[in-house]
PDB file of C-alpha atoms in Angstrom:
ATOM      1  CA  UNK O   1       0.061 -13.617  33.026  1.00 51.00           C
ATOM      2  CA  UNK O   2      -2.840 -12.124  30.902  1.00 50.00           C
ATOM      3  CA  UNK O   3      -3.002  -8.695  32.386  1.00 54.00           C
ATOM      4  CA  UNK O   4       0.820  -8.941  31.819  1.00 50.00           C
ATOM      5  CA  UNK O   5       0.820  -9.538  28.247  1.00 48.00           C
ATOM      6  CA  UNK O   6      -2.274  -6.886  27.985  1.00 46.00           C
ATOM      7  CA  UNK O   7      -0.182  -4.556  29.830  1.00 50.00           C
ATOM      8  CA  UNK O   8       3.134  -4.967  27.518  1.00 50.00           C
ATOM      9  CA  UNK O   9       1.694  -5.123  24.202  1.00 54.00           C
ATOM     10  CA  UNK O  10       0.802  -1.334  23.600  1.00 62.00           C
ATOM     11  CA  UNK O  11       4.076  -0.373  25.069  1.00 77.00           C
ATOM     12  CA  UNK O  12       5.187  -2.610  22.186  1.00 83.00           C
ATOM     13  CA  UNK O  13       2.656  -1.515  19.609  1.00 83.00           C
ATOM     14  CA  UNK O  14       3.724   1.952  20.446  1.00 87.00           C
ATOM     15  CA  UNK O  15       7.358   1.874  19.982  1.00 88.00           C
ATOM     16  CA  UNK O  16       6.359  -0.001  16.617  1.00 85.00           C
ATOM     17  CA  UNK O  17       4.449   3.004  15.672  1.00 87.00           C
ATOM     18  CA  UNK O  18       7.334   5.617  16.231  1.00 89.00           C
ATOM     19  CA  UNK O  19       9.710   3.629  14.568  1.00 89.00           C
ATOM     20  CA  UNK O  20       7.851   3.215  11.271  1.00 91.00           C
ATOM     21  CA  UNK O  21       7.058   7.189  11.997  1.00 90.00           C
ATOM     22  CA  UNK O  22      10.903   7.623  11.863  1.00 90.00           C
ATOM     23  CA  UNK O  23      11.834   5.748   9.047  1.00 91.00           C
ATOM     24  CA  UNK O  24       8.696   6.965   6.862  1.00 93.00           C
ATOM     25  CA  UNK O  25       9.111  10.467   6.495  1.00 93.00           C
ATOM     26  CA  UNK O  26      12.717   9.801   4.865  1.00 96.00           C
ATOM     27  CA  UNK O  27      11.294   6.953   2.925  1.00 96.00           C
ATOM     28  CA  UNK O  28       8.623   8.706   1.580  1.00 96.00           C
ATOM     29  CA  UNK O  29      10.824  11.693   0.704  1.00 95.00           C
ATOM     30  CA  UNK O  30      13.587   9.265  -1.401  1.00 96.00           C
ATOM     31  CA  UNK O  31      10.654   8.074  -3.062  1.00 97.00           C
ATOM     32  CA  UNK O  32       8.919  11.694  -4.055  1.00 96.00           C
ATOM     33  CA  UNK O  33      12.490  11.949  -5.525  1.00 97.00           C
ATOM     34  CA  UNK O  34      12.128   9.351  -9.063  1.00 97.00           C
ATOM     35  CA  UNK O  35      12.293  11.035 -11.674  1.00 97.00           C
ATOM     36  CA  UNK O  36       9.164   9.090 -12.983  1.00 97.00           C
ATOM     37  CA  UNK O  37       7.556   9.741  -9.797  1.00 97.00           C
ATOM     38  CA  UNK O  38       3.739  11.373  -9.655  1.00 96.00           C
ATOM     39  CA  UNK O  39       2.403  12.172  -6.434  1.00 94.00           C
ATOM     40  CA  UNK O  40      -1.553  12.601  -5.861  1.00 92.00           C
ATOM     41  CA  UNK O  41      -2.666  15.632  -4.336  1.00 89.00           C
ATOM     42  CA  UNK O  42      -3.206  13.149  -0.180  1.00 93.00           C
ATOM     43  CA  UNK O  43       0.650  11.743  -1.102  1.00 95.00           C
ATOM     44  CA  UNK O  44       0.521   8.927  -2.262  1.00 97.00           C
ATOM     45  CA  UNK O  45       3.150   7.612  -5.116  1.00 98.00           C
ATOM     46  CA  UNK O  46       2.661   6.004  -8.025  1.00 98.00           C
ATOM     47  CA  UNK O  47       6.799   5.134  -9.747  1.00 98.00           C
ATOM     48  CA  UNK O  48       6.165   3.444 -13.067  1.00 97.00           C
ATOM     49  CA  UNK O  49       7.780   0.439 -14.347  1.00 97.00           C
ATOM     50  CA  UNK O  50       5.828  -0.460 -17.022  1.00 97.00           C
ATOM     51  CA  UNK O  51       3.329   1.640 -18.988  1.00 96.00           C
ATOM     52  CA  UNK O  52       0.434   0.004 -19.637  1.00 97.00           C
ATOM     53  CA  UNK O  53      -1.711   0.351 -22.798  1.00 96.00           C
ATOM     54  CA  UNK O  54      -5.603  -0.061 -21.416  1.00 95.00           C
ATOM     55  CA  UNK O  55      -8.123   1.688 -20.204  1.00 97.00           C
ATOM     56  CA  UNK O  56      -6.908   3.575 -16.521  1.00 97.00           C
ATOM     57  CA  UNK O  57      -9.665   2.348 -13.912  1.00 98.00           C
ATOM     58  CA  UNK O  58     -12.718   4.368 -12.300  1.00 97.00           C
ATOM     59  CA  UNK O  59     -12.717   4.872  -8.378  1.00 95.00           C
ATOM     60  CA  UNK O  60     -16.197   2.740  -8.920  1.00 96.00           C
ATOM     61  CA  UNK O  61     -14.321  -0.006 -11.213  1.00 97.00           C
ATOM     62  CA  UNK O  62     -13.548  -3.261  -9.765  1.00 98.00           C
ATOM     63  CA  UNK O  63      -9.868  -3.600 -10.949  1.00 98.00           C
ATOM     64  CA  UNK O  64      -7.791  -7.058 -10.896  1.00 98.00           C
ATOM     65  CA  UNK O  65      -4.338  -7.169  -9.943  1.00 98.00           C
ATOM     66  CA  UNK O  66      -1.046  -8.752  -8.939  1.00 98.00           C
ATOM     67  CA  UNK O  67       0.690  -7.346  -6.216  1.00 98.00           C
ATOM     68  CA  UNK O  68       3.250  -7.429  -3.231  1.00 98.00           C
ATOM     69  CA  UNK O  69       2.999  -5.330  -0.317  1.00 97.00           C
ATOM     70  CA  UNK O  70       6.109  -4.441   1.961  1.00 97.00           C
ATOM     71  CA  UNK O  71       6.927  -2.063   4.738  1.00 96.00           C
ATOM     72  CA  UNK O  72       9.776   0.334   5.202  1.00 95.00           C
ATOM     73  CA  UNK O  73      12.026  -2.520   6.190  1.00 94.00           C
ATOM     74  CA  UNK O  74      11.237  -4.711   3.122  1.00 95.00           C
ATOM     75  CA  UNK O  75       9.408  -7.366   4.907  1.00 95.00           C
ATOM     76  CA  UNK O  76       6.576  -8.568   2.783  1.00 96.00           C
ATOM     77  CA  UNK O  77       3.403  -8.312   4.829  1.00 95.00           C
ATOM     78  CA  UNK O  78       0.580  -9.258   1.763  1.00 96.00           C
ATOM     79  CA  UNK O  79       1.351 -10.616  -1.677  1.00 97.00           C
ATOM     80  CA  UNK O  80      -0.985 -12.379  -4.282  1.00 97.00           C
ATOM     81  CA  UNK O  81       2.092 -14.038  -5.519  1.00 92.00           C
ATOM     82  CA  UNK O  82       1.173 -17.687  -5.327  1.00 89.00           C
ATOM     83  CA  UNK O  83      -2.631 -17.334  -4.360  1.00 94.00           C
ATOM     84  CA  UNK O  84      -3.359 -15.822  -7.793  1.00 96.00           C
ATOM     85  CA  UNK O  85      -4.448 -12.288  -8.784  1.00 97.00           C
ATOM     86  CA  UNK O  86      -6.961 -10.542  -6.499  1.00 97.00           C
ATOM     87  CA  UNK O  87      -9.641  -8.799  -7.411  1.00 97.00           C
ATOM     88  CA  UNK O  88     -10.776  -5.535  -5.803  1.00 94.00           C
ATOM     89  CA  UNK O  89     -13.331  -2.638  -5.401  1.00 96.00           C
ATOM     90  CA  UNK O  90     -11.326   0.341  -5.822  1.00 95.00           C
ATOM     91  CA  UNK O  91     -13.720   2.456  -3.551  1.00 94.00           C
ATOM     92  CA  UNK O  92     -13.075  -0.515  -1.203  1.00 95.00           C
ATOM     93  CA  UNK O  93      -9.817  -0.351  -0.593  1.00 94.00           C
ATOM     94  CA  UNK O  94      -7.432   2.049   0.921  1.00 94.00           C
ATOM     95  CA  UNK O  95      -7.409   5.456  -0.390  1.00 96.00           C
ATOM     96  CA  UNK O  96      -3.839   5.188  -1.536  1.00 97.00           C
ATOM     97  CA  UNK O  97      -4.977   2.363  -4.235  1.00 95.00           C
ATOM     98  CA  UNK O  98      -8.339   4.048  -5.069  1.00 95.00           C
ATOM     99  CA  UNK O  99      -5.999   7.089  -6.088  1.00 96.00           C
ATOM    100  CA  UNK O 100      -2.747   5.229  -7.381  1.00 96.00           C
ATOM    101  CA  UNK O 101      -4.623   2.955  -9.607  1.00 96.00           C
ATOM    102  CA  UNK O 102      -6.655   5.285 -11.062  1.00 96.00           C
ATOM    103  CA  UNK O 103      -3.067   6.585 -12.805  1.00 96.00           C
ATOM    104  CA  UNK O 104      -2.009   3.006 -14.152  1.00 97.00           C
ATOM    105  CA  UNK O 105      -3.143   1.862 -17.203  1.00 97.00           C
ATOM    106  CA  UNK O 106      -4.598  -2.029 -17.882  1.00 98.00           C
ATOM    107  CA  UNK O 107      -1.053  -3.826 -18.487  1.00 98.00           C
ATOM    108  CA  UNK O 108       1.001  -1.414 -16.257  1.00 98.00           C
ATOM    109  CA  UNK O 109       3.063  -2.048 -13.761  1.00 98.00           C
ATOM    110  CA  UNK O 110       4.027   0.244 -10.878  1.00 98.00           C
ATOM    111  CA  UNK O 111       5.156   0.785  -7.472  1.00 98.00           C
ATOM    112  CA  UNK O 112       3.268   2.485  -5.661  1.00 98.00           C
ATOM    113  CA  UNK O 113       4.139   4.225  -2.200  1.00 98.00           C
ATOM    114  CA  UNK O 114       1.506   5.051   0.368  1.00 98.00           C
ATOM    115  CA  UNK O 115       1.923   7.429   3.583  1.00 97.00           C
ATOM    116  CA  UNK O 116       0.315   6.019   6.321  1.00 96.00           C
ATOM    117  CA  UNK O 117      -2.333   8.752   6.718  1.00 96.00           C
ATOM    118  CA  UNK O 118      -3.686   7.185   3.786  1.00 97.00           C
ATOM    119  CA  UNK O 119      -3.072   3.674   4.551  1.00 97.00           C
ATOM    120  CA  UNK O 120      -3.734   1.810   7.729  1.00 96.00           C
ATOM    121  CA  UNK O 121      -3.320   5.687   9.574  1.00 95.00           C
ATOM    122  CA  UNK O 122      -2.346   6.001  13.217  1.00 93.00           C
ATOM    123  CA  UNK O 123      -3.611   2.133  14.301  1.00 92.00           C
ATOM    124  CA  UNK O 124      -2.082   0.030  11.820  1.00 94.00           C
ATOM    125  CA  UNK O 125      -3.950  -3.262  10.767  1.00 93.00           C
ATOM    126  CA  UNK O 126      -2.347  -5.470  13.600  1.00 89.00           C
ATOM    127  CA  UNK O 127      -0.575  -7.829  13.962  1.00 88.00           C
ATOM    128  CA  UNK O 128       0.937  -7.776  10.260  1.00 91.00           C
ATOM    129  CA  UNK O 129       0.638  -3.681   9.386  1.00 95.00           C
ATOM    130  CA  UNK O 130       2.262  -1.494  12.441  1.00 94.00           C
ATOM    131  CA  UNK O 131       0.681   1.966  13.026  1.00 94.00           C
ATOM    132  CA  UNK O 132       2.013   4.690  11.318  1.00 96.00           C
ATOM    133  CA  UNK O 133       3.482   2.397   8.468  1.00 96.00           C
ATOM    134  CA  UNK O 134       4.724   3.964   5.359  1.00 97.00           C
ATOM    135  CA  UNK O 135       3.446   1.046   2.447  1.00 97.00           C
ATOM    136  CA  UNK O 136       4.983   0.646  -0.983  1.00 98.00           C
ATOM    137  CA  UNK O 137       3.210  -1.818  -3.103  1.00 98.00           C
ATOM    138  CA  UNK O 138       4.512  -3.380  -6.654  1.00 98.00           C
ATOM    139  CA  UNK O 139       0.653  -3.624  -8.856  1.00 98.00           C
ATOM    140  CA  UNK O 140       0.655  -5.095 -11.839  1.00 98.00           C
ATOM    141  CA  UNK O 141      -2.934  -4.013 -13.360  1.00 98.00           C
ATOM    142  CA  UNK O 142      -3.883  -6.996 -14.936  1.00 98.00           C
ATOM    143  CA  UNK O 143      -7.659  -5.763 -16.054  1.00 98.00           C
ATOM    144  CA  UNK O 144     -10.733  -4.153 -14.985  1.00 98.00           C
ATOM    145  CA  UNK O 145     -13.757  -5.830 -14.103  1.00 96.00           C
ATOM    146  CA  UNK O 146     -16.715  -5.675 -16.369  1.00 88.00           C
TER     147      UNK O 146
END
């Protein structure tokens, strides 16, 4: 029954991966659209919601944040909500955040939309994050670390 399950899940993790492909590139597009949107030069979104008045963050800043993380679909797949705010190397992270963060100001709140290519990419981050998966994130940038 092993080799049966190994043989069946890439099949699955496949067909995962070309349906977040499909619904992506239409996502990503509605999103470019905001009028408030800015796009970084790789793709990635950042839609404000709240301007923030602090200091914007450093790619080599630790930066401290609440957050919820969903896919195309809406499902949540990573929130601090309820653990507390994280804290987080920005040159740590994926590149989306090390770019989208660096636009927010301390207080700010945004969403922020990241094309897979510079999210998880091609493999995903089984079993939560399927390949190709388009990621939109609402950061609230609480501070950054000293």
């Amino acid at each position: 029954i092993n080799d049966l399950a190994r043989s069946r899940a890439p099949r699955s993790a496949e067909k995962a991966a070309a349906r977040e492909r499909a619904a992506g590139a239409p996502y990503l597009a509605r999103m470019a659209k905001d009028p408030k949107a800015r796009k970084t030069a790789s793709g990635a979104i950042v839609i404000p919601v709240q301007e923030g008045t602090g200091a914007s963050p450093k790619d080599t800043d630790k930066v401290k944040v609440n957050y919820t993380g969903t896919l195309v679909s809406g499902t949540v797949f990573d929130s601090s909500q309820g653990r507390g705010p994280a804290e987080f190397p920005l040159n740590q992270v994926v590149k989306c955040w090390t770019e989208a963060l660096q636009l927010m100001k301390v207080g700010g709140k945004a969403k922020v939309v990241c094309p897979a290519a510079i999210a998880y990419g091609e493999r995903g981050n089984p079993p939560v994050i399927p390949g190709n998966a388009v990621l939109t994130f609402e950061v609230e940038l609480l501070d950054i670390v000293k």
